[in-house]
Short mmCIF file of C-alpha atoms in Angstrom, two decimals:
data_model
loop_
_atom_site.label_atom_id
_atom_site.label_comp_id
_atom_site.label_asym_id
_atom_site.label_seq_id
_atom_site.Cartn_x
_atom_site.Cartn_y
_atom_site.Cartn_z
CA UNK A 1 5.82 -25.92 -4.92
CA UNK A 2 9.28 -26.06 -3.29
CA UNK A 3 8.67 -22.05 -2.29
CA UNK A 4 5.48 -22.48 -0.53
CA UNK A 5 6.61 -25.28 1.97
CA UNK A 6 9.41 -22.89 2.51
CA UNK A 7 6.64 -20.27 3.42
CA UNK A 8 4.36 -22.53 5.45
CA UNK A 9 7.15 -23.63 7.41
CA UNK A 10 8.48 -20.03 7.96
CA UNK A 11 4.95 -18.97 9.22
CA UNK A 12 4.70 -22.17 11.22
CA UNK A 13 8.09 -21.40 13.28
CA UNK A 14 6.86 -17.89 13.60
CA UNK A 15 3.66 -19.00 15.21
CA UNK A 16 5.10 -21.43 17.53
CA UNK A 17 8.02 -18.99 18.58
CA UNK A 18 4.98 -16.11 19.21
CA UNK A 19 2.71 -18.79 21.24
CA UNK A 20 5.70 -20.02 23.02
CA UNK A 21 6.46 -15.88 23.85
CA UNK A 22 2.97 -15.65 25.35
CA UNK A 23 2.88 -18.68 27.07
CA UNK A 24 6.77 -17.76 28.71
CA UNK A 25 4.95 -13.81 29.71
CA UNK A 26 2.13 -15.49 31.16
CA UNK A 27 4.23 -17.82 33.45
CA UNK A 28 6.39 -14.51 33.99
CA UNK A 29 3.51 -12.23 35.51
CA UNK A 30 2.35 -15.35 37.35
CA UNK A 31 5.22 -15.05 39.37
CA UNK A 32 5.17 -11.28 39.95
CA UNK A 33 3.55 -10.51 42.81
CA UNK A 34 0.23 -8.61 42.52
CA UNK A 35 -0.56 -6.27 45.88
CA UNK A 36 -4.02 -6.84 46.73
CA UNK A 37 -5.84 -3.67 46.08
CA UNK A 38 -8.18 -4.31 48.78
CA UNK A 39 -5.41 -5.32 51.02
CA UNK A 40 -5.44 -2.76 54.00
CA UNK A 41 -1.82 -1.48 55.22
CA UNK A 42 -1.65 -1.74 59.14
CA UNK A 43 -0.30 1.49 60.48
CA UNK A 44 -0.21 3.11 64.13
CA UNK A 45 -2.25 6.68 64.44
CA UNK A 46 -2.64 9.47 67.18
CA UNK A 47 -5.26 12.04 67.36
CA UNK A 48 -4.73 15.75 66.36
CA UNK A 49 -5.55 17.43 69.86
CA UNK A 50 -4.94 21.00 71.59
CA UNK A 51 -2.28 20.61 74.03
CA UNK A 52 0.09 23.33 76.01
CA UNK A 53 3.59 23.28 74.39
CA UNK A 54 4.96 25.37 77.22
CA UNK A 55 8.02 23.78 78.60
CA UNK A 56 11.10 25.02 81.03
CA UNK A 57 14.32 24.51 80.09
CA UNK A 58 17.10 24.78 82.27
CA UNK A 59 20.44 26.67 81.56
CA UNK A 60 23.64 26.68 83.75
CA UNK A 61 25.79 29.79 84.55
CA UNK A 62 28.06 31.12 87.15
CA UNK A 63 27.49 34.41 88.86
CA UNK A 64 30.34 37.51 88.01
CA UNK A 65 30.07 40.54 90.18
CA UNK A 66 28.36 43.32 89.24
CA UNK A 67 31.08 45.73 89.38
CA UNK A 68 35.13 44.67 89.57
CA UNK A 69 37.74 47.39 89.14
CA UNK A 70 41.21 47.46 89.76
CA UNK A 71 42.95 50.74 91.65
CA UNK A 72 45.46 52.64 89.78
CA UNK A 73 46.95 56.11 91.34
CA UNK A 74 46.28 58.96 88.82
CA UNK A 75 50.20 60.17 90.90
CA UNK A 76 53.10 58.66 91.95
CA UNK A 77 54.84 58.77 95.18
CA UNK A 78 55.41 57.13 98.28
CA UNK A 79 52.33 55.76 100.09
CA UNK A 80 51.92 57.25 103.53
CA UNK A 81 49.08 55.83 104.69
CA UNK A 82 47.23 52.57 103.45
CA UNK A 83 43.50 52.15 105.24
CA UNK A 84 42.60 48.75 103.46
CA UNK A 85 43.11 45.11 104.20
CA UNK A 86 42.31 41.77 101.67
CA UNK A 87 38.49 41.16 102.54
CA UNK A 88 37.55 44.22 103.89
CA UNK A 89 34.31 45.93 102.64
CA UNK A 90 34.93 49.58 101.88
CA UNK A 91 32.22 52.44 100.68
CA UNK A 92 32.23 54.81 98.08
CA UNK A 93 34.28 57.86 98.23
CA UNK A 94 36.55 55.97 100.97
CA UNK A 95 39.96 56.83 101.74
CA UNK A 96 42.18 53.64 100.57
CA UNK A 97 45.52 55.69 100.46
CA UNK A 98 47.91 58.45 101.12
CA UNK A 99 50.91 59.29 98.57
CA UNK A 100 52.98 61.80 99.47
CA UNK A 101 52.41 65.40 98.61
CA UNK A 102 54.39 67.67 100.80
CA UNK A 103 56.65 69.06 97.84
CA UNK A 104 53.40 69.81 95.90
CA UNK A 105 51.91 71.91 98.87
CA UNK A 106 55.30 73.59 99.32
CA UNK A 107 54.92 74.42 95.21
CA UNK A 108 51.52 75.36 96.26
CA UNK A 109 52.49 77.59 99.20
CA UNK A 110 55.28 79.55 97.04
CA UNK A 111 53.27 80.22 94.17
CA UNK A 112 50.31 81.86 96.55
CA UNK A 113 53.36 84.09 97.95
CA UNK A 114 53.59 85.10 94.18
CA UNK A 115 50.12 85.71 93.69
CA UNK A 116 50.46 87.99 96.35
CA UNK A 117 52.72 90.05 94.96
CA UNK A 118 51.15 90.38 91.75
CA UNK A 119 47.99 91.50 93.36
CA UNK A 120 49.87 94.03 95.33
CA UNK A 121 51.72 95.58 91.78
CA UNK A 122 47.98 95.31 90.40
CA UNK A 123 46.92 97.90 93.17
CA UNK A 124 49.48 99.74 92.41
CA UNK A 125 49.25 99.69 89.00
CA UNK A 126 45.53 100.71 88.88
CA UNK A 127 46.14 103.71 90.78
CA UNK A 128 49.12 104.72 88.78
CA UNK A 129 47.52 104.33 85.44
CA UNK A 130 44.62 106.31 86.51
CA UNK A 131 47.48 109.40 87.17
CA UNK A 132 48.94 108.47 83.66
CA UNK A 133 52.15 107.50 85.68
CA UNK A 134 52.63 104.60 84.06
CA UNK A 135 51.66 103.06 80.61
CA UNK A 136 48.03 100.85 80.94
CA UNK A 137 50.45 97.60 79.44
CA UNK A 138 51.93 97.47 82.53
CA UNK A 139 48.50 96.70 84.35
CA UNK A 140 47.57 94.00 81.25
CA UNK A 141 50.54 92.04 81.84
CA UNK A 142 50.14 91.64 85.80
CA UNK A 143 46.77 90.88 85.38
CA UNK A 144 47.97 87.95 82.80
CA UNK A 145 50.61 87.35 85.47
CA UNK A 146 47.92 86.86 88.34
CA UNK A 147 45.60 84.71 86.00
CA UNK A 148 48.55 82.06 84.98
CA UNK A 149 49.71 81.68 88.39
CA UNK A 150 46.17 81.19 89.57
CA UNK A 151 45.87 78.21 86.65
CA UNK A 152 49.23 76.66 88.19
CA UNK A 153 48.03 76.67 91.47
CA UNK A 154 44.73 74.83 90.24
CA UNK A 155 47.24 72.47 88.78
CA UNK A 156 48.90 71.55 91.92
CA UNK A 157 45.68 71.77 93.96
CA UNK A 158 44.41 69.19 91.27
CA UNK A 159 47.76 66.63 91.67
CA UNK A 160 47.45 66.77 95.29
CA UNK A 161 44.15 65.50 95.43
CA UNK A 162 45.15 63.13 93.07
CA UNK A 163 47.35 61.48 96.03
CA UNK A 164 44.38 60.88 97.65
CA UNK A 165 43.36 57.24 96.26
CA UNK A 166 39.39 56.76 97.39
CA UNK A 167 37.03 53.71 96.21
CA UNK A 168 34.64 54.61 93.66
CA UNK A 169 32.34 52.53 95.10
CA UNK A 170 31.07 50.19 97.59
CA UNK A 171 32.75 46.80 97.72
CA UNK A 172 35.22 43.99 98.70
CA UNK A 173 38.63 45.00 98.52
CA UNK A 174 39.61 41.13 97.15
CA UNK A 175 43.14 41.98 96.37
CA UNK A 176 45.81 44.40 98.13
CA UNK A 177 49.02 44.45 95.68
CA UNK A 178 50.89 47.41 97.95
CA UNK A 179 52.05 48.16 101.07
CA UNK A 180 52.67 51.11 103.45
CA UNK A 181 55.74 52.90 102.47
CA UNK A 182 56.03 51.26 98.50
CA UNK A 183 56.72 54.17 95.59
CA UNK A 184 53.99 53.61 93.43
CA UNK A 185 53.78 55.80 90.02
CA UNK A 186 50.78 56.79 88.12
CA UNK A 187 48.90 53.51 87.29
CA UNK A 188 50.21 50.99 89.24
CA UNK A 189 47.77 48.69 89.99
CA UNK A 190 47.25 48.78 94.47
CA UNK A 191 44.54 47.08 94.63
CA UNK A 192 41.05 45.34 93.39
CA UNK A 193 37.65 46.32 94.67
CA UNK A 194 34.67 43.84 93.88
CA UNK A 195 31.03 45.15 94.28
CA UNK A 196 28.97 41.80 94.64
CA UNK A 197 25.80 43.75 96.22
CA UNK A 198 24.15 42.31 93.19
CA UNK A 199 25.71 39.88 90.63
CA UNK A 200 25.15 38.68 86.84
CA UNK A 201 24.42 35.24 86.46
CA UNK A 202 25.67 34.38 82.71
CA UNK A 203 24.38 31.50 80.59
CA UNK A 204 25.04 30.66 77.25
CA UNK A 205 21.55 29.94 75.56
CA UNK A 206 21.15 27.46 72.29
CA UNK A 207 19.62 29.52 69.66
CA UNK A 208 16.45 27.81 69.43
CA UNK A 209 16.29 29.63 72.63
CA UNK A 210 17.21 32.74 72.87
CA UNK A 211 14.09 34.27 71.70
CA UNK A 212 12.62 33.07 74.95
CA UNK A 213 14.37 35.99 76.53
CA UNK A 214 13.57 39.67 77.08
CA UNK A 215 15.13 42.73 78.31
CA UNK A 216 13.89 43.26 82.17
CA UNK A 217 12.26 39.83 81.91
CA UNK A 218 12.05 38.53 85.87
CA UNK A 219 13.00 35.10 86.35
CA UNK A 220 14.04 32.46 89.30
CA UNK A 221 17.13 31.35 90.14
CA UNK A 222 18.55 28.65 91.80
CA UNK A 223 21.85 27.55 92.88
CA UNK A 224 23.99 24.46 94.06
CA UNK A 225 25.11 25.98 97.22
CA UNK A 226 22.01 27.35 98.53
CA UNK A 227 19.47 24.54 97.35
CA UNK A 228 16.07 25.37 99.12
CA UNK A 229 16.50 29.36 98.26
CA UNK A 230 15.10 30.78 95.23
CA UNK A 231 16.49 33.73 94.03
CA UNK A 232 14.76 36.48 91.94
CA UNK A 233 16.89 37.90 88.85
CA UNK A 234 16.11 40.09 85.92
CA UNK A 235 17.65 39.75 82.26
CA UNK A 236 19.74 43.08 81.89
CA UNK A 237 21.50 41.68 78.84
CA UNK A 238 21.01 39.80 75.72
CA UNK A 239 23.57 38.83 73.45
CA UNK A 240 23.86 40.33 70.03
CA UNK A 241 26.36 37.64 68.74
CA UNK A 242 26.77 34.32 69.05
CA UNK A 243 29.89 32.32 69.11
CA UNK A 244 30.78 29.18 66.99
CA UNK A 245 28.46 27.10 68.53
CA UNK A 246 25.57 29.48 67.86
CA UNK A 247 25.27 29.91 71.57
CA UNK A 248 23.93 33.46 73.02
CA UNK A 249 25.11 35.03 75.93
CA UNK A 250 22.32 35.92 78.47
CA UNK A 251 23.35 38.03 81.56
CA UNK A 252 20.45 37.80 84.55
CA UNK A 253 21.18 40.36 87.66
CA UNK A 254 20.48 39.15 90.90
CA UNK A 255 20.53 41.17 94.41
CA UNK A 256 22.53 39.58 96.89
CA UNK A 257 20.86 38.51 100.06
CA UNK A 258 22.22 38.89 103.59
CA UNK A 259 20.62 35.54 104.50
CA UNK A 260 21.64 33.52 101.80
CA UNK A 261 24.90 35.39 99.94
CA UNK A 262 26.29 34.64 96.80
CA UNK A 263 29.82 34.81 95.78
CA UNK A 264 31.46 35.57 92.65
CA UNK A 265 32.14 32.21 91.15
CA UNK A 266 29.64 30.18 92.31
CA UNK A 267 27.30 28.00 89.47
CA UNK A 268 23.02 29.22 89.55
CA UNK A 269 21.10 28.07 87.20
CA UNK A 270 17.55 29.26 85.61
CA UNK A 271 14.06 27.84 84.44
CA UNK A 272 12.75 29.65 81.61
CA UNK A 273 9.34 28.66 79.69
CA UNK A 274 8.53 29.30 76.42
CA UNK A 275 5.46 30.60 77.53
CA UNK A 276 2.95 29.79 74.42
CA UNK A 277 -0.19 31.46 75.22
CA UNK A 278 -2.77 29.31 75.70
CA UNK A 279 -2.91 25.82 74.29
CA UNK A 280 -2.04 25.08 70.65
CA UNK A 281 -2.90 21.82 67.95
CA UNK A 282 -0.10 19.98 68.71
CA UNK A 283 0.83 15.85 67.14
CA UNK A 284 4.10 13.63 67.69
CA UNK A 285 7.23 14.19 66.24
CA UNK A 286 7.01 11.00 64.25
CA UNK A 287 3.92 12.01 62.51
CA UNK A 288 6.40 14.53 60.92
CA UNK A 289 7.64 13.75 56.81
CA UNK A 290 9.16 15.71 54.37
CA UNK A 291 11.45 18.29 55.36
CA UNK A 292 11.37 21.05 58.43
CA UNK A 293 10.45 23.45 55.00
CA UNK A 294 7.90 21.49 53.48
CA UNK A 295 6.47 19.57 56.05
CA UNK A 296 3.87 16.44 55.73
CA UNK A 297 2.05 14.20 57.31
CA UNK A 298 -0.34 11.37 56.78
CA UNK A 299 -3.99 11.73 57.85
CA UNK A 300 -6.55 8.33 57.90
CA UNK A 301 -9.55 9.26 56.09
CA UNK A 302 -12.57 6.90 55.09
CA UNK A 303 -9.58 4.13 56.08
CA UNK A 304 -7.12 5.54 53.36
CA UNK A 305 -3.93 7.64 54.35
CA UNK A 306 -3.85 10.89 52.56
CA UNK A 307 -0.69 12.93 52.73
CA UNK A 308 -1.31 16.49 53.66
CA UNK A 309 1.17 19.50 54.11
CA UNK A 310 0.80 21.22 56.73
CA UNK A 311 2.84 24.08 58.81
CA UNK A 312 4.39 23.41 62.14
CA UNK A 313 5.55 26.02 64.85
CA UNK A 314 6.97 25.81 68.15
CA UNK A 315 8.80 22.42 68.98
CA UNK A 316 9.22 20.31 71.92
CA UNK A 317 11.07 17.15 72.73
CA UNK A 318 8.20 15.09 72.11
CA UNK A 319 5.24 17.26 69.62
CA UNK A 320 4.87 19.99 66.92
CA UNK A 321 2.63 22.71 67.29
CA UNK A 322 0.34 22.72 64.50
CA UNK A 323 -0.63 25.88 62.47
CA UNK A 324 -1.75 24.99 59.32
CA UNK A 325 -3.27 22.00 57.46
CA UNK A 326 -5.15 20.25 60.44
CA UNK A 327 -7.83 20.57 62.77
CA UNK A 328 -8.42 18.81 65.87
CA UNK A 329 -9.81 15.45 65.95
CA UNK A 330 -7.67 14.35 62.54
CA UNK A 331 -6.35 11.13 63.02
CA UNK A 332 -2.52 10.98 61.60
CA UNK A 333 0.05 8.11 61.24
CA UNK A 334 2.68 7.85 63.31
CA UNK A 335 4.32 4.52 62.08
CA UNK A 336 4.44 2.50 59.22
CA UNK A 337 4.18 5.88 56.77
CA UNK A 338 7.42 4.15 54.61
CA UNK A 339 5.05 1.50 53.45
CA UNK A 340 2.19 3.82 52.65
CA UNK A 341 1.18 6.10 49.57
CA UNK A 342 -1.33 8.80 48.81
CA UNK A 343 -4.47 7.12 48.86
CA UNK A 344 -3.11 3.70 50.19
CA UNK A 345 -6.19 1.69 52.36
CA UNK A 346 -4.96 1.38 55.76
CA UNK A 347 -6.30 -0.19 59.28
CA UNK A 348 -5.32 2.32 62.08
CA UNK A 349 -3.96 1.07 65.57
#
């Protein structure tokens, strides 16, 4: 008898423990808060519409001359005559300088007195070997005799042009390092010639860029000294290799003007579109999830927001360009996606 109270009451603690359980879960989940599934989400939306991404973007430079070269003799000696001045313009094939060459002209002049001589014993020669007077070696070697003073005096001929300094091309003489009666030997440095008939503006382009750019691509030009004038360049040089920034060099040639000229050093900048053809489905940057790989966006649909992948293109400041996933007239969220989820009712702004 004593067993089975034991058992009742068991079973009777049991019971009330398990009701007590229940009743303490029920009060639990009362507290939890329940989302109303018919609750709608209140999220701001754009339309999906064709728009034309094409944008300028402006990159500073400053202009380098086309040409810059500094003037070395190719012979040394003292400068007898000096034709240039610091700002003068000088044209191609222009005497700058004189160097002395009267002891190669008197090498000159005594070597031709030889060659004259060896032409006369050649005469000679030719008629004497015919009579078997004298053996035919003797003709060989004057003939090798005439033939190596005729190289030497090539030689000389050769160095004493080489005193003759000219410019090897039209420009500025911007530097004058000599004067008149100075020794100079070969490849001292006399003087600097810049050729700014046309000069290279040079920008360093992002490279998000740089693909905007093509070889013999014309493009406008504007600079900070000459405000109102537009100048017309051409890209004659894109960079293979960028530098740590990931910045491209991009040369654009421009013909100096009479009007308006341009000097070395001075800033221009340029306007260059991306030039999308025709208009593409573009939406706001902060319709944009997931990652520039795996892109995503929510679309309203039947007032829910359904997540859709989609493929983006070119980018401005301010949309995507749409290529894949949407079509025009989709409606897509543009704030208030962190409270949302596939599926999620929503009431558009």
């Amino acid at each position: 008898m004593k067993r089975l109270l034991i058992v009742v009451a068991i079973i009777a603690v049991l019971g009330l423990t398990a009701a007590k359980l229940l009743s303490n879960k029920e009060a639990t989940e009362a507290k939890v808060y329940q989302p109303d599934p018919n609750l709608k989400v209140g999220v701001r939306a754009t339309v999906a519409e064709m728009k034309n991404l094409s944008q300028d973007t402006k990159f500073l430079g400053s202009f380098t001359p086309n040409r810059q070269i500094e003037i070395r003799p190719l012979a040394g000696g003292e400068i007898v005559k000096l034709n240039i001045q610091e700002g003068q313009h000088v044209g191609a094939g222009q005497l700058l300088a004189k160097l002395d060459d009267d002891q190669l002209r008197f090498q000159v002049e005594a070597l031709q007195v030889t060659l004259e001589g060896y032409q006369n014993d050649l005469k000679r020669y030719e008629v004497l070997v015919k009579g078997d007077a004298v053996p035919a070696v003797n003709l060989e070697r004057t003939q090798l005799s005439i033939r190596g003073t005729q190289a030497q005096i090539k030689q000389l001929n050769k160095q004493i042009a080489n005193t003759s300094i000219v410019a090897p091309f039209s420009g500025i003489v911007t530097s004058k390092l000599v004067e008149k009666g100075s020794v100079v030997s070969i490849g001292t440095p006399m003087a600097e010639i810049t050729d700014i008939a046309s000069l290279k503006l040079l920008v360093n382009v992002p490279e998000k860029a740089v693909n905007q750019f093509r070889m013999g691509q014309v493009i406008s030009v504007q600079t900070e000294v000459y405000p109102d004038a537009k100048f017309q360049g051409k890209v004659s040089m894109i960079g293979a290799q960028g530098d740590e920034a990931h910045n491209y060099p991009v040369e654009i040639t421009v013909q100096n003007t009479a009007n308006n000229p341009l000097k070395a050093g001075m800033y221009g900048s340029i306007a260059n579109s991306n030039e999308l053809k025709g208009e593409s489905l573009a939406i706001p940057r902060q319709a944009i999830m997931g990652s520039a790989k795996e892109p995503q966006v929510y679309v309203v649909e039947n007032g829910k927001a359904v997540l859709k992948n989609v493929m983006i293109g070119v980018a401005t400041n301010d949309f995507y360009e749409i290529t894949k996933g949407l079509k025009a007239g989709d409606q897509v969220v543009t704030s208030g996606q962190i409270n949302l989820q596939n599926g999620t009712l929503v009431s558009a702004q």
